[in-house]
Every structure is written in C-alpha cells, then in structure tokens.
C-alpha cells in the first residue's frame, strides 16, 4: 500500500459495496475483486493513517496500523444461519498499547454504503 493521503472513498468503491449487498456470492466477488483491491483497500489504509495521525496530534493513545487494523471482508459463517460469505462494509480497529506492548482493541470505525458508525472509544 502507498502512503497516499485519505481523499475519501471513491464512488466506485461505494458502488462496489452496494453491489456486493445484492450479489453476495463468491463468483461475483471474484469477478469484481479488483474494485475492492484498487478502490476500497487503499482508501481504508489511508483513513487509518490519517486517523492515527490526528489522534496522535490530539494526545489520544488510540492508534491504527494499516497492516493489522483492517478487518477482513470475509464473514465467519461457521455458526451463523446467514451464510452470505462477505461483509457489505469495510472496517478497522483502533488500538492502544497495553502494558506488555501488545495492542488491545478499543474502537471500530465502520463504513457501509448508506451509513457509517464508530463503536467503542
């Protein structure tokens, strides 16, 4: 991933999430994966960097890391009646270092086409 600044999620990336909600299957995702890889993943990484930089500037201990903060788009369907394989949103965790240097989850920003949220903090 590059260190490009966060400029917002592209219309193509948001359309991908809307389309994924309607075509939530492996064949569709595989055929359209380039949009996910090119339009959503880099912007999510840029958002994590920008948010971490701003939190550091304000003195918050919360941080994100573009390699470990993003959640996978694949759903865990093992114990769910809902077997759709993909989440229809992108999300990441912001963490604070623990006493032993490990990271503990604290906040989870979420972007889904049509709404956004931030849990925790």
PDB file of N, CA and C in Angstrom, residues 4 8 10 18-19 30-31 37 43 51 58 79-80 84-85 97 113 115 121:
ATOM      1  N   UNK A   4      -0.500   7.397   0.219  1.00  0.00           N
ATOM      2  CA  UNK A   4      -1.350   8.452  -0.333  1.00  0.00           C
ATOM      3  C   UNK A   4      -2.257   8.999   0.770  1.00  0.00           C
ATOM      4  N   UNK A   8     -11.109  10.343   0.725  1.00  0.00           N
ATOM      5  CA  UNK A   8     -12.488   9.859   0.731  1.00  0.00           C
ATOM      6  C   UNK A   8     -12.594   8.574  -0.067  1.00  0.00           C
ATOM      7  N   UNK A  10     -14.075   6.372  -2.977  1.00  0.00           N
ATOM      8  CA  UNK A  10     -14.480   6.725  -4.332  1.00  0.00           C
ATOM      9  C   UNK A  10     -15.912   6.269  -4.605  1.00  0.00           C
ATOM     10  N   UNK A  18     -22.508  -1.436  -2.462  1.00  0.00           N
ATOM     11  CA  UNK A  18     -23.940  -1.578  -2.770  1.00  0.00           C
ATOM     12  C   UNK A  18     -24.186  -2.823  -3.615  1.00  0.00           C
ATOM     13  N   UNK A  19     -23.346  -3.021  -4.620  1.00  0.00           N
ATOM     14  CA  UNK A  19     -23.500  -4.192  -5.485  1.00  0.00           C
ATOM     15  C   UNK A  19     -23.229  -5.485  -4.725  1.00  0.00           C
ATOM     16  N   UNK A  30     -15.258 -12.571  -6.853  1.00  0.00           N
ATOM     17  CA  UNK A  30     -14.045 -12.885  -7.605  1.00  0.00           C
ATOM     18  C   UNK A  30     -13.972 -12.070  -8.896  1.00  0.00           C
ATOM     19  N   UNK A  31     -15.087 -11.943  -9.583  1.00  0.00           N
ATOM     20  CA  UNK A  31     -15.119 -11.187 -10.836  1.00  0.00           C
ATOM     21  C   UNK A  31     -14.897  -9.694 -10.615  1.00  0.00           C
ATOM     22  N   UNK A  37      -9.838  -4.262  -4.289  1.00  0.00           N
ATOM     23  CA  UNK A  37      -8.398  -4.084  -4.069  1.00  0.00           C
ATOM     24  C   UNK A  37      -7.904  -2.691  -4.459  1.00  0.00           C
ATOM     25  N   UNK A  43      -7.885   3.187   0.219  1.00  0.00           N
ATOM     26  CA  UNK A  43      -8.509   4.313   0.916  1.00  0.00           C
ATOM     27  C   UNK A  43      -8.726   3.988   2.393  1.00  0.00           C
ATOM     28  N   UNK A  51      -6.372   8.951  10.505  1.00  0.00           N
ATOM     29  CA  UNK A  51      -6.997   8.932  11.829  1.00  0.00           C
ATOM     30  C   UNK A  51      -5.944   8.773  12.914  1.00  0.00           C
ATOM     31  N   UNK A  58      -3.723  14.932  18.863  1.00  0.00           N
ATOM     32  CA  UNK A  58      -4.580  15.372  19.965  1.00  0.00           C
ATOM     33  C   UNK A  58      -4.212  14.728  21.295  1.00  0.00           C
ATOM     34  N   UNK A  79     -21.012 -20.562  12.446  1.00  0.00           N
ATOM     35  CA  UNK A  79     -22.087 -20.765  13.413  1.00  0.00           C
ATOM     36  C   UNK A  79     -23.285 -19.863  13.123  1.00  0.00           C
ATOM     37  N   UNK A  80     -23.390 -19.396  11.913  1.00  0.00           N
ATOM     38  CA  UNK A  80     -24.442 -18.459  11.542  1.00  0.00           C
ATOM     39  C   UNK A  80     -25.417 -19.098  10.562  1.00  0.00           C
ATOM     40  N   UNK A  84     -24.122 -15.771   3.854  1.00  0.00           N
ATOM     41  CA  UNK A  84     -23.503 -14.863   2.888  1.00  0.00           C
ATOM     42  C   UNK A  84     -22.019 -14.748   3.227  1.00  0.00           C
ATOM     43  N   UNK A  85     -21.134 -14.914   2.243  1.00  0.00           N
ATOM     44  CA  UNK A  85     -19.703 -15.006   2.551  1.00  0.00           C
ATOM     45  C   UNK A  85     -18.994 -13.687   2.825  1.00  0.00           C
ATOM     46  N   UNK A  97      -1.719   0.702  23.031  1.00  0.00           N
ATOM     47  CA  UNK A  97      -0.735  -0.271  23.505  1.00  0.00           C
ATOM     48  C   UNK A  97      -1.036  -0.699  24.938  1.00  0.00           C
ATOM     49  N   UNK A 113     -22.108   1.276   2.697  1.00  0.00           N
ATOM     50  CA  UNK A 113     -22.810   2.166   1.784  1.00  0.00           C
ATOM     51  C   UNK A 113     -24.148   2.558   2.407  1.00  0.00           C
ATOM     52  N   UNK A 115     -24.447   4.316   5.370  1.00  0.00           N
ATOM     53  CA  UNK A 115     -24.276   4.758   6.758  1.00  0.00           C
ATOM     54  C   UNK A 115     -22.855   4.531   7.227  1.00  0.00           C
ATOM     55  N   UNK A 121     -14.370   3.419  21.800  1.00  0.00           N
ATOM     56  CA  UNK A 121     -13.629   4.644  22.112  1.00  0.00           C
ATOM     57  C   UNK A 121     -13.782   4.931  23.559  1.00  0.00           C
TER      58      UNK A 121
END
